[in-house]
Coordinates of C-alpha atoms in Angstrom, one line a residue:
X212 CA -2.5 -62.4 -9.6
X213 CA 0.7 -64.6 -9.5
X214 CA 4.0 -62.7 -9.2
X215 CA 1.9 -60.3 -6.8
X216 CA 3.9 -60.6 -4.0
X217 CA 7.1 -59.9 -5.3
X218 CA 5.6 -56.9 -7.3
X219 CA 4.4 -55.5 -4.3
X220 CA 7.3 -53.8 -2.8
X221 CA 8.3 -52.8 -5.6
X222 CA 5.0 -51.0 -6.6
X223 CA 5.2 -49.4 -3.6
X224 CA 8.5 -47.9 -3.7
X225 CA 7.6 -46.6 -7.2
X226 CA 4.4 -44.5 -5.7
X227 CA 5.9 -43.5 -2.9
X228 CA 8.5 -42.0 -5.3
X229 CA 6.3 -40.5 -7.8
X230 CA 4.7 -38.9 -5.1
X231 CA 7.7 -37.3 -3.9
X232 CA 8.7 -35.7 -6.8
X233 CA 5.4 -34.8 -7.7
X234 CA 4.5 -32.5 -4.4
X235 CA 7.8 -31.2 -2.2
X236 CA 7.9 -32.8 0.9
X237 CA 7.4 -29.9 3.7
X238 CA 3.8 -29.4 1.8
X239 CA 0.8 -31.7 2.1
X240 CA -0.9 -32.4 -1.0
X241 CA -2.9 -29.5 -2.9
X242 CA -5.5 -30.8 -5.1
X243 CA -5.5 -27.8 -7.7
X244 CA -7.5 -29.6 -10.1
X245 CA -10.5 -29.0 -7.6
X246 CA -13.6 -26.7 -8.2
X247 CA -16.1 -28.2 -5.1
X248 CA -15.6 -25.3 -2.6
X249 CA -13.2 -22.6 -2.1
X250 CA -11.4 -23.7 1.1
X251 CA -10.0 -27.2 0.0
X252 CA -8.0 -24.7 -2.3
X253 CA -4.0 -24.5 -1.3
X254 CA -1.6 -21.9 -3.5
X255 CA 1.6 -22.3 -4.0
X256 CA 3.3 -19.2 -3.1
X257 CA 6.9 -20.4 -2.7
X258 CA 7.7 -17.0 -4.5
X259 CA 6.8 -15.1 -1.6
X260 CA 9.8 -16.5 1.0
X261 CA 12.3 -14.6 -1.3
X262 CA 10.1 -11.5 -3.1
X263 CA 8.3 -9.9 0.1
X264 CA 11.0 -10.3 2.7
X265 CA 13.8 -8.9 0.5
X266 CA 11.3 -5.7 -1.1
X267 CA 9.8 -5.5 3.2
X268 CA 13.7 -5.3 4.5
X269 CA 14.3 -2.9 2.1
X270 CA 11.2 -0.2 2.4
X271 CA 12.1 -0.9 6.6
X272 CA 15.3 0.3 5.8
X273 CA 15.1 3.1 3.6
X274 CA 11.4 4.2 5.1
X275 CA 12.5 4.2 8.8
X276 CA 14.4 7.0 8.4
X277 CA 13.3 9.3 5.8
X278 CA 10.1 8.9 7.8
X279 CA 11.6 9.9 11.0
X280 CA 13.4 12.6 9.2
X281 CA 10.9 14.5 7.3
X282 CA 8.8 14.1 11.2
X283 CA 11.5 15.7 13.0
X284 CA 12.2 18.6 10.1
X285 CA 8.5 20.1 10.1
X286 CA 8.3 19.5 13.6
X287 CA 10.9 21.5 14.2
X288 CA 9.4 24.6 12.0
X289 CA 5.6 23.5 13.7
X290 CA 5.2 27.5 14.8
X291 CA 5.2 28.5 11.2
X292 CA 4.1 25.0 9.7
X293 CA 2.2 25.2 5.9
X294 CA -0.8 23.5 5.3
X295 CA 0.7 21.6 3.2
X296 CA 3.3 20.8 5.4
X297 CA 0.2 19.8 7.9
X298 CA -0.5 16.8 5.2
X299 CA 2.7 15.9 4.9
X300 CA 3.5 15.6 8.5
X301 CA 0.4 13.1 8.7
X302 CA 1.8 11.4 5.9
X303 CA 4.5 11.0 7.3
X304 CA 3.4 9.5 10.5
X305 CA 1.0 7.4 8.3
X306 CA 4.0 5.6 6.5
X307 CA 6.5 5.7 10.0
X308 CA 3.3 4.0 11.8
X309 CA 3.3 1.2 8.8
X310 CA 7.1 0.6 8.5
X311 CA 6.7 -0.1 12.1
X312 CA 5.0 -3.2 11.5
X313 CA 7.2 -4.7 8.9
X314 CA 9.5 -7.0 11.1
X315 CA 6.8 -9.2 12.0
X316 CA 5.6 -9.6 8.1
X317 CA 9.4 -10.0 7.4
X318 CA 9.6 -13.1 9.8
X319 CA 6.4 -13.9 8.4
X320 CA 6.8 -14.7 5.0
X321 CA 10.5 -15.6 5.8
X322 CA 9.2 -18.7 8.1
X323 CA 7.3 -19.7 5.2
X324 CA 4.1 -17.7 6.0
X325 CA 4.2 -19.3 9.3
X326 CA 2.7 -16.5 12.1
X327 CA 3.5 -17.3 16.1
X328 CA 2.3 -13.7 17.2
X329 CA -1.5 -14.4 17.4
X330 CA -4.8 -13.3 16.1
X331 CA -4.6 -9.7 17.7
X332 CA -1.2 -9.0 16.2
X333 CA -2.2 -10.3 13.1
X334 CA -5.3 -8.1 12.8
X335 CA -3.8 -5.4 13.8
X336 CA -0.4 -5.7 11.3
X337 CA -3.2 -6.1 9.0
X338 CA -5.1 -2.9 9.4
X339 CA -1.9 -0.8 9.5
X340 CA -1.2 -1.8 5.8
X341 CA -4.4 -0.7 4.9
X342 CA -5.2 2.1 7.1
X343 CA -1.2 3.3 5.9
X344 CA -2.2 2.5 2.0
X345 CA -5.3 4.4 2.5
X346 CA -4.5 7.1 4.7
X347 CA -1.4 7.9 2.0
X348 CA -3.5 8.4 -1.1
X349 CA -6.4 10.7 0.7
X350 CA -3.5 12.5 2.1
X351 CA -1.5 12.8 -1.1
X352 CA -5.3 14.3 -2.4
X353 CA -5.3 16.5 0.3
X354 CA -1.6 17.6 -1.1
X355 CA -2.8 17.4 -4.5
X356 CA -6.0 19.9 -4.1
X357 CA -4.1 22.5 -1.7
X358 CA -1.9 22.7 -4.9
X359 CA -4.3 22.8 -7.1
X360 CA -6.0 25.6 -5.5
X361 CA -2.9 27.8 -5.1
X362 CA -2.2 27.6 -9.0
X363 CA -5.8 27.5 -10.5
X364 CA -7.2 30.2 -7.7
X365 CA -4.9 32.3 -6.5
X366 CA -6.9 34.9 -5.4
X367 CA -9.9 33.2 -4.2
X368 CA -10.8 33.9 -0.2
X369 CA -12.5 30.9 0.3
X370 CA -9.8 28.0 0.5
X371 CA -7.5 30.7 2.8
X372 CA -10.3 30.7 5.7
X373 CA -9.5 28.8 9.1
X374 CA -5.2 28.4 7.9
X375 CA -3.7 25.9 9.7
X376 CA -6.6 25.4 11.9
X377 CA -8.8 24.0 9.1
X378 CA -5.9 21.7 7.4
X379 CA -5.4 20.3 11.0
X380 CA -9.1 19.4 11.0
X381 CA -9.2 18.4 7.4
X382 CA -6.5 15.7 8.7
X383 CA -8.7 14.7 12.1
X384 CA -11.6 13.7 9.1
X385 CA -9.1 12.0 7.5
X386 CA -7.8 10.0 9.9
X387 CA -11.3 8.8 11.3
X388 CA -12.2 7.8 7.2
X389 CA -9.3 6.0 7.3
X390 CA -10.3 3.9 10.6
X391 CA -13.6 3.8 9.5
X392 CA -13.0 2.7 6.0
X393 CA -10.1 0.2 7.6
X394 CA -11.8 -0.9 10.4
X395 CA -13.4 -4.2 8.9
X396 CA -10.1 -5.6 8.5
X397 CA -10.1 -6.5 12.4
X398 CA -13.1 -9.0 11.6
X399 CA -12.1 -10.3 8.6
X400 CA -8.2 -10.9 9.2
X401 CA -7.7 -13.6 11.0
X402 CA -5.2 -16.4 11.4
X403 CA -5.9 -20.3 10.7
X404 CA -4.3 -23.7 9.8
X405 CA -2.8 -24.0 6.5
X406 CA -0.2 -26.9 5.1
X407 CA 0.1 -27.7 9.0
X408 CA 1.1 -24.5 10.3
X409 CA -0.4 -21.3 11.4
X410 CA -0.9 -18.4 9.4
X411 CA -2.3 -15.3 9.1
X412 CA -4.8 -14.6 6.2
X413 CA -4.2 -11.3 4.2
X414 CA -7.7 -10.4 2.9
X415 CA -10.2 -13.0 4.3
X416 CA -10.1 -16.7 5.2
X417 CA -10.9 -18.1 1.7
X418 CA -14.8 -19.2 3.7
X419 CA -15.0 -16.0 3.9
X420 CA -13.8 -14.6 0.0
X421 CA -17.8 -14.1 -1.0
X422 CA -18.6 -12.3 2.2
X423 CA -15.5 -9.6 1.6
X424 CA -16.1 -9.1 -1.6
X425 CA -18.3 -5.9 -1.3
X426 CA -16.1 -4.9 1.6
X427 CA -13.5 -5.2 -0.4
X428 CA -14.9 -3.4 -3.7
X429 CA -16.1 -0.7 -1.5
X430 CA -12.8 -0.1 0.1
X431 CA -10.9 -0.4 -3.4
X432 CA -14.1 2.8 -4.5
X433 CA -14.0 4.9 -1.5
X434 CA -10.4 4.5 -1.1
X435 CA -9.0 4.5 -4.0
X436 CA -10.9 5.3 -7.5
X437 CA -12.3 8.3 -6.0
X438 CA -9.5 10.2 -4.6
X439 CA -7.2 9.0 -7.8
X440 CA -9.9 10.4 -10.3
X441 CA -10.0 13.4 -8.3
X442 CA -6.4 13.9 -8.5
X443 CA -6.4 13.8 -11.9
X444 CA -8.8 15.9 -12.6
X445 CA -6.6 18.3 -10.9
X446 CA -3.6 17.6 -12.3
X447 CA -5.0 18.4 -15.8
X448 CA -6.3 21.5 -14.7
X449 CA -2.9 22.1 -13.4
X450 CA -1.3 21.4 -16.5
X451 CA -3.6 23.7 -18.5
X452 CA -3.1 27.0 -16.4
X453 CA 0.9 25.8 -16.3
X454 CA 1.3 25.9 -19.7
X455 CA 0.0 29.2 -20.0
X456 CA 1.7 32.5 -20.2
X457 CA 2.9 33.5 -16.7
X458 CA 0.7 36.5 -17.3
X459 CA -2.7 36.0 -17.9
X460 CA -6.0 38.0 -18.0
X461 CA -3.4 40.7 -16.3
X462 CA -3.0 38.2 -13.2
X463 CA 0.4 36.2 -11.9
X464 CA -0.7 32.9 -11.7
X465 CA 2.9 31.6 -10.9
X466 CA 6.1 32.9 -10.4
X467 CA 8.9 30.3 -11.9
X468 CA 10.1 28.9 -8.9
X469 CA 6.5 28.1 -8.0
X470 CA 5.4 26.4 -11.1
X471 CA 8.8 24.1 -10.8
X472 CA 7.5 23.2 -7.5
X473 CA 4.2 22.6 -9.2
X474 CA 5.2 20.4 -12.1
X475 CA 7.6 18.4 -9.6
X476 CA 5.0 17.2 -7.3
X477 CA 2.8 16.1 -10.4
X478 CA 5.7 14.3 -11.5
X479 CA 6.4 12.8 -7.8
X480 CA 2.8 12.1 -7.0
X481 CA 1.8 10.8 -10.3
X482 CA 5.0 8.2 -10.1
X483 CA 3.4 7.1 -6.4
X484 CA 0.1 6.8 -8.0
X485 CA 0.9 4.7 -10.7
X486 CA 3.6 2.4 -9.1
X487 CA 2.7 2.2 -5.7
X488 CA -1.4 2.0 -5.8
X489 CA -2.9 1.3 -9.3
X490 CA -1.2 -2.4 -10.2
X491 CA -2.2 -3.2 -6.6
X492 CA -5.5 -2.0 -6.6
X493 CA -6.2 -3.2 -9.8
X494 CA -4.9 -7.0 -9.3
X495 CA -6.6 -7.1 -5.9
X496 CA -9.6 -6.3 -7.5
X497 CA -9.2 -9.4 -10.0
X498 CA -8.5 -11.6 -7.6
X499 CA -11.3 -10.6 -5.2
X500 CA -13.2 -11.7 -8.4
X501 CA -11.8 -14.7 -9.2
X502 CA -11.6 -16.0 -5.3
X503 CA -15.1 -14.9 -4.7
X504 CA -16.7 -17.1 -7.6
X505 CA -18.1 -20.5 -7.1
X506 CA -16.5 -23.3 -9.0
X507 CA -13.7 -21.4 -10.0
X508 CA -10.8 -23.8 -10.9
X509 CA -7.9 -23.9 -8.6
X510 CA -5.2 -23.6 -11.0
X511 CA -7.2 -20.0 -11.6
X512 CA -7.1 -18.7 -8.4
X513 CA -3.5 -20.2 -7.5
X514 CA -2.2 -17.7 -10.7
X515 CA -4.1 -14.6 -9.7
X516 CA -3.1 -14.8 -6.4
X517 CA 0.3 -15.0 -7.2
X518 CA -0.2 -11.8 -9.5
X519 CA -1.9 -9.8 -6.7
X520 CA 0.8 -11.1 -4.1
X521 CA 3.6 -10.2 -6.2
X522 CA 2.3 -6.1 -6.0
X523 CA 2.0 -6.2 -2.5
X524 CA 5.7 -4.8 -2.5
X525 CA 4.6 -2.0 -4.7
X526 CA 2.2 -1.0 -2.4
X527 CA 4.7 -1.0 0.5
X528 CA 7.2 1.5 -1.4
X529 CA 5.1 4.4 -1.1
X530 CA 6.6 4.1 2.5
X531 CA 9.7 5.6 1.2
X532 CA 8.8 7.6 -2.1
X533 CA 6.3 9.8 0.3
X534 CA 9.2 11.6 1.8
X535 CA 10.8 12.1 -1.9
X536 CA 7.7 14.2 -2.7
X537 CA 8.6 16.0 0.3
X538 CA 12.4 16.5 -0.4
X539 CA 11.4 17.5 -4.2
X540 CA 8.8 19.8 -2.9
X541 CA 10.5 21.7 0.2
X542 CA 13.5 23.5 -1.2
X543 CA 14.6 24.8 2.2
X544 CA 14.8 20.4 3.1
X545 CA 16.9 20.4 -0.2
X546 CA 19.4 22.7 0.6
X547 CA 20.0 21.6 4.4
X548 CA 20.4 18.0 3.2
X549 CA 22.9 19.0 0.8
X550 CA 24.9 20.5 3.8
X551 CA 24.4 18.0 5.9
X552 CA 25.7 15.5 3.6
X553 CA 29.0 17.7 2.7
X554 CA 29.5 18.3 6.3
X555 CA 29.6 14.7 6.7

C-alpha cells in the first residue's frame, strides 16, 4: 500500500498507546469478555489494596486487646467460672487465635495480593479465618441456648447436670466440628501465579471452583444456616416469655436485672449475626454460584467477586464485637472498666 512505510511508526505508536490506557501497566491483559474456561479469568480487585488492609489494621488493633482482655478477666475468676463464661472464654481465644493472623493478610493485600510466606502459611492463615468465623457462631449458639434455657426453663434439672464439667465438653465437641468442618480448607487453599506474581487463593484455585462448590455449600449449611436458625428460634421464644408479666403461672421467670441482661445479649448477638455473618455468607454463596458455572461471562464473575470480597471485612469485625457481648453481658467487667478508666 503506498505511504505504508511512513504510516508504520506511526500506527504503532497509536496501539501501543491505546493499549496503555486501556489496561494499567503493572497488570497483563485480562480478557473479561471470555466465557471458554474459568481459569483464563483475571478480576480486577484494585479495591482490595485500600478496603481490607485499612478494615484488617483496624479489627488487629481494636481485637488484640479486648481479646486479650476479656482472656485474662475470666481467667482470673476460672475457680468460680459460669458456663457461660466457659463459651465465652473459647470465644475469646477463637477471635485472639484469628487476629493473630492478620499481619500477614495485611501485607498481603497491601503488596497487591502478592504472598512470599508459602503454601503452608497460606493454608494455614486460611483455615484460621474460617475455623475463627465458624467456631464464633457455634459458640455464640452455645451462648444463645444456655440463655435461652435459663429464661424459658428455669426450673428444669436437666440442662443444670454435669455444671462446668459438661460446658467444658460441650466446647471440646465444638472445637473438633470446627476442625472438622474447617479442615478442607488445607487442600483447597493454595497459592499460584496470577498477573505475574504469587498469590494465595481465598476459596479455591478458580480449576478448582466446581470441585468446592459442595464443600463450600456444606460448610455455609452446617456452619452457618443451622446454628443461625437455631438462634432464632430461641430468640423468639425469648422474646415471648420476656414480655410477659414477671410473674407467671405463680413462677419468677426473671428478676429485672436478669431480663436486662437478656434482652442486651439479643440485641448484641443479633447485631453480630446480621453484620458480621449473614451479608458474608450470603454473597459467598452467590459467588460460589456464579464461579462454579460453565460459560459464565467474566464480566459476571469479576462483579460478584468484588461484592463477596468487599464483606470479607464484615466477617473479620466479629473479632472485636465478641468481646462487647461480653462487656454488655458481665456487669461485674462493666463496673471494673469503669474504674479502671477513671483511675487512669
Amino acid at each position: 500500500m503506498p505511504g505504508s512505510a511512513h504510516l508504520g511508526p506511526f500506527l504503532t505508536e497509536s496501539v501501543i498507546s491505546r493499549t496503555s490506557l486501556a489496561f494499567p501497566s503493572s497488570e497483563p491483559f485480562a480478557d473479561l469478555n471470555n466465557t471458554n474456561n474459568n481459569t483464563n479469568c483475571t478480576y480486577k480487585e484494585d479495591f482490595k489494596r485500600i478496603l481490607l488492609p485499612a478494615v484488617y489494621t483496624l479489627v488487629l488493633l481494636l481485637g488484640l486487646p479486648l481479646n486479650a482482655v476479656v482472656i485474662l478477666k475470666i481467667w482470673r475468676t476460672r475457680p468460680n467460672l459460669s458456663r457461660n463464661n466457659i463459651y465465652m472464654l473459647n470465644l475469646a481465644i477463637a477471635d485472639f487465635l484469628y487476629v493473630t493472623s492478620l499481619p500477614l493478610l495485611i501485607y498481603n493485600y497491601g503488596s497487591r495480593d502478592y504472598w512470599p510466606f508459602g503454601e503452608l502459611t497460606c493454608k494455614l492463615v486460611r483455615f484460621q479465618f474460617y475455623s475463627n468465623l465458624h467456631g464464633s457462631i457455634l459458640f455464640l449458639t452455645c451462648i444463645s441456648v444456655q440463655r435461652y434455657v435459663g429464661i424459658c426453663h428455669p426450673l428444669a434439672m436437666w440442662h443444670k447436670r454435669g455444671g462446668r464439667k459438661m460446658a467444658w465438653r460441650v466446647c471440646g465437641a465444638v472445637w473438633l466440628l470446627v476442625i472438622a468442618l474447617c479442615a478442607p480448607t488445607f487442600h483447597f487453599a493454595e497459592t499460584g501465579i496470577q498477573r505475574n506474581r504469587t498469590v494465595c487463593y481465598d476459596l479455591s484455585t478458580p480449576a478448582r471452583s466446581v470441585d468446592y462448590y459442595p464443600y463450600g455449600m456444606a460448610l455455609t449449611c452446617l456452619g452457618f444456616v443451622l446454628p443461625f436458625l437455631g438462634v432464632m428460634v430461641c430468640y423468639c421464644r425469648m422474646a415471648q416469655i420476656l414480655c410477659r408479666p414477671v410473674s407467671y403461672r405463680g413462677v419468677s421467670m426473671a428478676t429485672g436485672e436478669k431480663r436486662d441482661k437478656a434482652v442486651k445479649m439479643i440485641i448484641v448477638v443479633a447485631a453480630v449475626f446480621c453484620i458480621s455473618f449473614l451479608p458474608f455468607h450470603f454473597t459467598k454463596t452467590v459467588y460460589m454460584m456464579v464461579r462454579s458455572i460453565q460459560g459464565m461471562p467474566c464480566t459476571t464473575r469479576n462483579l460478584f467477586s468484588v461484592i463477596y470480597k468487599s464483606t470479607r471485612p464484615f466477617a473479620s469485625m466479629n473479632s472485636f464485637l465478641d468481646p462487647i457481648l461480653f462487656y454488655f453481658t458481665q456487669p461485674r467487667y462493666r463496673q471494673s472498666t469503669r474504674r479502671f478508666v477513671l483511675r487512669v
